[in-house]
Tab-separated table of C-alpha atoms and ligand atoms in Angstrom:
chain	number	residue	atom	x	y	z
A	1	UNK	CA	-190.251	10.952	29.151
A	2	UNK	CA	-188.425	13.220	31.402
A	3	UNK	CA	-190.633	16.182	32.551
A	4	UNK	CA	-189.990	19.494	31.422
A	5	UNK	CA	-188.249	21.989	34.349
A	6	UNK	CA	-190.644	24.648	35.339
A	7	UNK	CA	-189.649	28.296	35.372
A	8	UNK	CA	-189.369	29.513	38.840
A	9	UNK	CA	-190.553	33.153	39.026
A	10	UNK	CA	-191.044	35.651	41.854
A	11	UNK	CA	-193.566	38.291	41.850
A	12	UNK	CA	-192.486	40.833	43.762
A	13	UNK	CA	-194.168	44.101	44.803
A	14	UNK	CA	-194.780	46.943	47.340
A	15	UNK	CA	-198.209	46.000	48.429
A	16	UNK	CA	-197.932	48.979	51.070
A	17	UNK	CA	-200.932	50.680	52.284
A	18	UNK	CA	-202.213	52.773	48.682
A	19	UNK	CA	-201.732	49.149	46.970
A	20	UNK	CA	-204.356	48.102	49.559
A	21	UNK	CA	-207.108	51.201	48.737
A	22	UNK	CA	-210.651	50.455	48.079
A	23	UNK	CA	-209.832	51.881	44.480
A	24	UNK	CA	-207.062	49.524	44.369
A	25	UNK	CA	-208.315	46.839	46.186
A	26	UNK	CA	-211.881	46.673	43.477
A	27	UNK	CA	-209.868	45.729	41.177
A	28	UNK	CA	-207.068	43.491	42.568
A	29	UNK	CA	-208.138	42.381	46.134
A	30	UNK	CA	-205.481	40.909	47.032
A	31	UNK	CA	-203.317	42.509	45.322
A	32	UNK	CA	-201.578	42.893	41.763
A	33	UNK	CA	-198.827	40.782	42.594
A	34	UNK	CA	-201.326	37.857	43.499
A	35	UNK	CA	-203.328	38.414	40.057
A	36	UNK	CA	-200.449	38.530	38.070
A	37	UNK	CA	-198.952	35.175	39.897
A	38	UNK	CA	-202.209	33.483	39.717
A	39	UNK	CA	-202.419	33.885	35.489
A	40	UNK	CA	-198.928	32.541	35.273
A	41	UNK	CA	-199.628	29.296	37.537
A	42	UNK	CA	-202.597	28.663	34.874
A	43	UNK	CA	-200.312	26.903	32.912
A	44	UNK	CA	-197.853	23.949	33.546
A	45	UNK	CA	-194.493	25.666	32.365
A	46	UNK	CA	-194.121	28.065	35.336
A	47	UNK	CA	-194.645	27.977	38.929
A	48	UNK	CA	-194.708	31.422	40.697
A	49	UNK	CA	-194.970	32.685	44.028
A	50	UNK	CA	-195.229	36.102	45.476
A	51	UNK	CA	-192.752	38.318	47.775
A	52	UNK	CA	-194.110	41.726	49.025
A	53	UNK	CA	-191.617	44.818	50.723
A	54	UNK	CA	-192.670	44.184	54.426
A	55	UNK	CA	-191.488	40.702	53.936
A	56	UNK	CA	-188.072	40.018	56.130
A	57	UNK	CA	-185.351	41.443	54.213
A	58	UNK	CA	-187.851	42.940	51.868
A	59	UNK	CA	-188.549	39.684	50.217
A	60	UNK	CA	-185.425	39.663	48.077
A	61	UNK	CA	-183.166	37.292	50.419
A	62	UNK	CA	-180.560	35.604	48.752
A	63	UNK	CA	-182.433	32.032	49.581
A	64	UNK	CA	-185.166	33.764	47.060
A	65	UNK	CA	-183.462	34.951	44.274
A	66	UNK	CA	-180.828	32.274	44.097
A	67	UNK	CA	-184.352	30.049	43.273
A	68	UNK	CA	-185.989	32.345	41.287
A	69	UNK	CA	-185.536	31.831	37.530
A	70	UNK	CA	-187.348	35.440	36.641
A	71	UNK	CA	-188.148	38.105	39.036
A	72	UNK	CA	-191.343	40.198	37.955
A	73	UNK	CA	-190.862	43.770	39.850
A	74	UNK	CA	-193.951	46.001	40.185
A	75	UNK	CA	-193.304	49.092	42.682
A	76	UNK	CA	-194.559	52.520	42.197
A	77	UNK	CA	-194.511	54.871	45.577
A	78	UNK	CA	-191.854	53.186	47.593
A	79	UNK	CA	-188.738	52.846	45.075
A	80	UNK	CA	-186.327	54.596	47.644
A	81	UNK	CA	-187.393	52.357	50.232
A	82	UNK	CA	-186.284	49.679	48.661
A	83	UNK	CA	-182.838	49.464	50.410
A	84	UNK	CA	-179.434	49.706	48.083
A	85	UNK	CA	-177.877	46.469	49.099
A	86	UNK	CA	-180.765	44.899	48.235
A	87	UNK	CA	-180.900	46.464	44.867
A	88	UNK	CA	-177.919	45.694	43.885
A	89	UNK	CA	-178.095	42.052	45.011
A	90	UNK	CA	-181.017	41.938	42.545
A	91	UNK	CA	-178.850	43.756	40.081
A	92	UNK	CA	-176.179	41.389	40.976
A	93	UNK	CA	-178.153	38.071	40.038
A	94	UNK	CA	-179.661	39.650	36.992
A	95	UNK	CA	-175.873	40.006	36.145
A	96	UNK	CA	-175.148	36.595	36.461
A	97	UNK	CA	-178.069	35.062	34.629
A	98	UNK	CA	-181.853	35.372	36.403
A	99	UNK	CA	-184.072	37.074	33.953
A	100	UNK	CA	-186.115	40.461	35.288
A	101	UNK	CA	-189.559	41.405	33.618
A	102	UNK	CA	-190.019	45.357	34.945
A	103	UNK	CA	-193.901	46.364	34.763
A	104	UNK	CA	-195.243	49.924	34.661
A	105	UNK	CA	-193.756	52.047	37.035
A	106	UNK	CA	-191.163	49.844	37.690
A	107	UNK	CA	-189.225	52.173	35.487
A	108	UNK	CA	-188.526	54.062	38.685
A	109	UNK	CA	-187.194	51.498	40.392
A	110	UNK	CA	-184.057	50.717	41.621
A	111	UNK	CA	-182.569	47.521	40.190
A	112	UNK	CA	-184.120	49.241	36.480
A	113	UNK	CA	-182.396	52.095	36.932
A	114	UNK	CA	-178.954	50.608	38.048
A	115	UNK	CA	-179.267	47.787	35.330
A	116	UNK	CA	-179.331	50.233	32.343
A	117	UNK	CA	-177.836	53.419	34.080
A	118	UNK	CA	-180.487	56.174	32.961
A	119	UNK	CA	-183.498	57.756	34.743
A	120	UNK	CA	-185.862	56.506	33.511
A	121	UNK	CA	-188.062	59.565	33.405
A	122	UNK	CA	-191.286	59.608	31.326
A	123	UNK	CA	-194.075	62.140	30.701
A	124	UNK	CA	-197.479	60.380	32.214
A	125	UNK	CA	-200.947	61.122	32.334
A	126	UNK	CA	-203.627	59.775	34.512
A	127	UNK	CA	-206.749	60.674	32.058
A	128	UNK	CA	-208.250	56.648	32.060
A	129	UNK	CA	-207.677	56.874	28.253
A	130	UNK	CA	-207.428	54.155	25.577
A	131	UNK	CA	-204.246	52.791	24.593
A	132	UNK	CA	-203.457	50.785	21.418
A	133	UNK	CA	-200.308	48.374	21.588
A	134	UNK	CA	-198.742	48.054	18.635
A	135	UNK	CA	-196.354	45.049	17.498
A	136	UNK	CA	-192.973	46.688	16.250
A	137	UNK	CA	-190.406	43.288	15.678
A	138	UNK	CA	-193.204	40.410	15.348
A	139	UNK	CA	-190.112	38.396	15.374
A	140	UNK	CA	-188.978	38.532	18.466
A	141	UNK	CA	-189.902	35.957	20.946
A	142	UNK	CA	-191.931	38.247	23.326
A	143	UNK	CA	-194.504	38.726	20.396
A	144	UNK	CA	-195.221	35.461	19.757
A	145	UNK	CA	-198.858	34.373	19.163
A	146	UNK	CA	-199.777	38.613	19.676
A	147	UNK	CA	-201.337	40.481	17.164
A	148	UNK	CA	-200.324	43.148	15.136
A	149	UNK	CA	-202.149	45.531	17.609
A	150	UNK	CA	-204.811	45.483	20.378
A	151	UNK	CA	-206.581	47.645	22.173
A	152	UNK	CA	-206.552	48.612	26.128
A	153	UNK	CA	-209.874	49.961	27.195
A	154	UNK	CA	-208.452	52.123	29.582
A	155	UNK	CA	-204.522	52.748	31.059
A	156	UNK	CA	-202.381	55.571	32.522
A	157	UNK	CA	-200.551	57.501	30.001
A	158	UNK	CA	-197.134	57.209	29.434
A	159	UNK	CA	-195.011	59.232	26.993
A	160	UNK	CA	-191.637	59.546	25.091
A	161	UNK	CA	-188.877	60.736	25.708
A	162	UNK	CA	-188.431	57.711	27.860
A	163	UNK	CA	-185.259	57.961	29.795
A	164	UNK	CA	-183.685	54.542	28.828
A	165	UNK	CA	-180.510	53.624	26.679
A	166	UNK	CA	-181.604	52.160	22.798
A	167	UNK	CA	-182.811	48.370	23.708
A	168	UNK	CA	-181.582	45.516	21.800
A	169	UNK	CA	-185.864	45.358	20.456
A	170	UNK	CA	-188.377	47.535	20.865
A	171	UNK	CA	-191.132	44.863	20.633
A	172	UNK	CA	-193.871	47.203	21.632
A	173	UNK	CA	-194.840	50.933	20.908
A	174	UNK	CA	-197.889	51.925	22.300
A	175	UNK	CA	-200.365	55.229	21.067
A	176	UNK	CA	-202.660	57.071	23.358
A	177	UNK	CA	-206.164	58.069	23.196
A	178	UNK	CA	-204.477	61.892	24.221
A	179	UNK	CA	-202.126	61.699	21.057
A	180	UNK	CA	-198.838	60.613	22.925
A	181	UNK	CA	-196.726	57.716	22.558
A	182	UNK	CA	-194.412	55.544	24.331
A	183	UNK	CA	-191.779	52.486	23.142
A	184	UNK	CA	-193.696	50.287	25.403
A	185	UNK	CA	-192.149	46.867	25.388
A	186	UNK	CA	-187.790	46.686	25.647
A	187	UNK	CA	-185.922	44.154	25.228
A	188	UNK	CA	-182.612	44.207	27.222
A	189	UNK	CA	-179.344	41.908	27.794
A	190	UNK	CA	-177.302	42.623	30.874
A	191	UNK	CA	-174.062	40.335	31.462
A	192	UNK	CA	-175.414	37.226	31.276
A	193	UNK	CA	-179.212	38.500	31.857
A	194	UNK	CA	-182.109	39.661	29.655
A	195	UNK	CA	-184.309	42.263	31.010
A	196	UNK	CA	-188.024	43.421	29.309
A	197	UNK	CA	-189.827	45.941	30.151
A	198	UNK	CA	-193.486	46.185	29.473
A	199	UNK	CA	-195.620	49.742	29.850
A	200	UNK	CA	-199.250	48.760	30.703
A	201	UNK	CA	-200.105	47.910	34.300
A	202	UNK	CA	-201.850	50.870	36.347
A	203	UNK	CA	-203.254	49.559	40.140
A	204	UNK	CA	-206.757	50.748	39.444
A	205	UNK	CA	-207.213	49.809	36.027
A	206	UNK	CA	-208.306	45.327	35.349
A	207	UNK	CA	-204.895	45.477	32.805
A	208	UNK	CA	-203.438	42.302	34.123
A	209	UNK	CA	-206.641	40.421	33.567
A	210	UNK	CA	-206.501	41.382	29.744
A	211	UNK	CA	-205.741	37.999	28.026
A	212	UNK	CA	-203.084	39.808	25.372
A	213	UNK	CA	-201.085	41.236	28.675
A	214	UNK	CA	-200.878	38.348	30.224
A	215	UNK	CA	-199.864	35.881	27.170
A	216	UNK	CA	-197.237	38.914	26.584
A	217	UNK	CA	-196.147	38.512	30.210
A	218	UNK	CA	-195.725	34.836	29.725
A	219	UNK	CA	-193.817	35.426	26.883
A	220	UNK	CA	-191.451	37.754	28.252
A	221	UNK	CA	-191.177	35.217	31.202
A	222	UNK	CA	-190.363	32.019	29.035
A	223	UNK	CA	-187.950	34.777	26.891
A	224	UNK	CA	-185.672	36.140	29.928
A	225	UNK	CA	-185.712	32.715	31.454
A	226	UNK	CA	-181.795	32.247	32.113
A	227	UNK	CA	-180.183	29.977	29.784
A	228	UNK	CA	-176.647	29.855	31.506
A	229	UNK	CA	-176.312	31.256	35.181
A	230	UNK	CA	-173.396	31.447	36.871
A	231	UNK	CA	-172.635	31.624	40.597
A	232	UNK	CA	-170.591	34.412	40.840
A	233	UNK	CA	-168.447	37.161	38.536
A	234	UNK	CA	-164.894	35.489	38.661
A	235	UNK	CA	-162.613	38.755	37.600
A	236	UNK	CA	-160.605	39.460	36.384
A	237	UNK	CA	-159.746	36.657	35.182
A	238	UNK	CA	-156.159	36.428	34.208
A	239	UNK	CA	-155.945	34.881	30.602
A	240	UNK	CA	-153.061	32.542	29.766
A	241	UNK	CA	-151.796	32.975	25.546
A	242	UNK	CA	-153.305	30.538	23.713
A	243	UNK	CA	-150.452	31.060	21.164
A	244	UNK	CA	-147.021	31.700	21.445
A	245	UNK	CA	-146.623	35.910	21.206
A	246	UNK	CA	-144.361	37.548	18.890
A	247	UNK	CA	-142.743	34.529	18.058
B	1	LIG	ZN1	-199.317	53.896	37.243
């Protein structure tokens, strides 16, 4: 029996010096990019490893991403840090195949904002208030095995409008304790790449530890896993008539 591939995934994030706080730090100690990493090695159908912003070439080389499968991005203060040719070379491999899973205030981020071309502005609120995740297309792959809603003790607020163009699913919509709501899980297809973002996620808060995030993680991992990938974007491609024209 030949043994199932693994999915290679990268979690990347800033890690910078507020990702290191003692309020941070509680929760995640070494760090959110570690935590999340650590839940998705649990199993035996993905192997992932971390890269942080102070790694060389901000820990998106092209050795990296060329042998990542899915690149997880958490970033929240340091977006325009992040330097452009290095966005784009993400953009560029999401383009070509590797899947992206964009948490929280990734939304902000570079490579989200250049891979579906809107702000991605939000209303937030940081109140510690209860969120309840609702299940909008139980269909779709990213819901599998999720319930038809759960509850998150406590998250950061996020609220519509959300500055992003109409995803192929909204697989999530998400209610706060405060009366707002937010289309909290997106489903995306870029070239030959599928994108999802998913809301819940805030450093000081134990979300990634919450066994419904992280199946839905794993989900969205084993969903935007590349099925074709191609080396590079060969065009234009001149097209030679299959037919004879206006014969
Ligand atoms: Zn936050």
């Amino acid at each position: 029996m030949t043994e199932k591939k693994q999915i290679r995934v990268t979690v990347w994030n800033e890690y910078l010096d507020e990702q290191k706080a003692p309020v941070v730090s509680a929760v995640y100690p070494e760090g959110l990019h570690k935590a999340i990493a650590d839940f998705l090695n649990q199993g035996s159908e993905i192997s992932a490893r971390t890269s942080i912003i102070t790694d060389p070439e901000q820990g998106l080389t092209e050795d990296i991403l060329a042998n990542t499968d899915v690149l997880i991005w958490w970033g929240h203060c340091h977006h325009d840090d992040v330097q452009d040719h290095l966005a784009k070379r993400v953009v560029e491999h999401v383009q070509r195949g590797m899947g992206i899973v964009f948490l929280h205030s990734a939304h902000l981020s570079k490579p989200f904002k250049n891979l579906l071309g809107t702000s991605g502005c939000l209303g937030w609120r940081e109140a510690g208030e209860k969120t309840r995740i609702w299940t909008a297309s139980p269909n779709h792959p990213v819901a599998q095995g999720i319930p038809s809603q759960f509850l998150i003790e406590q998250e950061e607020m996020y609220s519509e409008p959300f500055g992003v163009p109409e995803p192929e699913t909204t697989v999530f919509i998400s209610w706060f304790e405060g009366g707002n709501v937010f289309r909290s899980g997106l489903a995306y297809q870029r070239d030959y790449g599928k994108i999802f973002y998913f809301q819940p996620g805030h450093e000081i808060y134990p979300t990634f530890f919450h066994p419904t995030v992280q199946k839905i993680i794993v989900n969205a991992v084993k969903w935007v896993n590349p099925v074709v990938r191609i080396k590079a974007h060969d065009c234009p491609c001149m097209e030679e008539a299959l037919e004879k024209i206006g014969g």
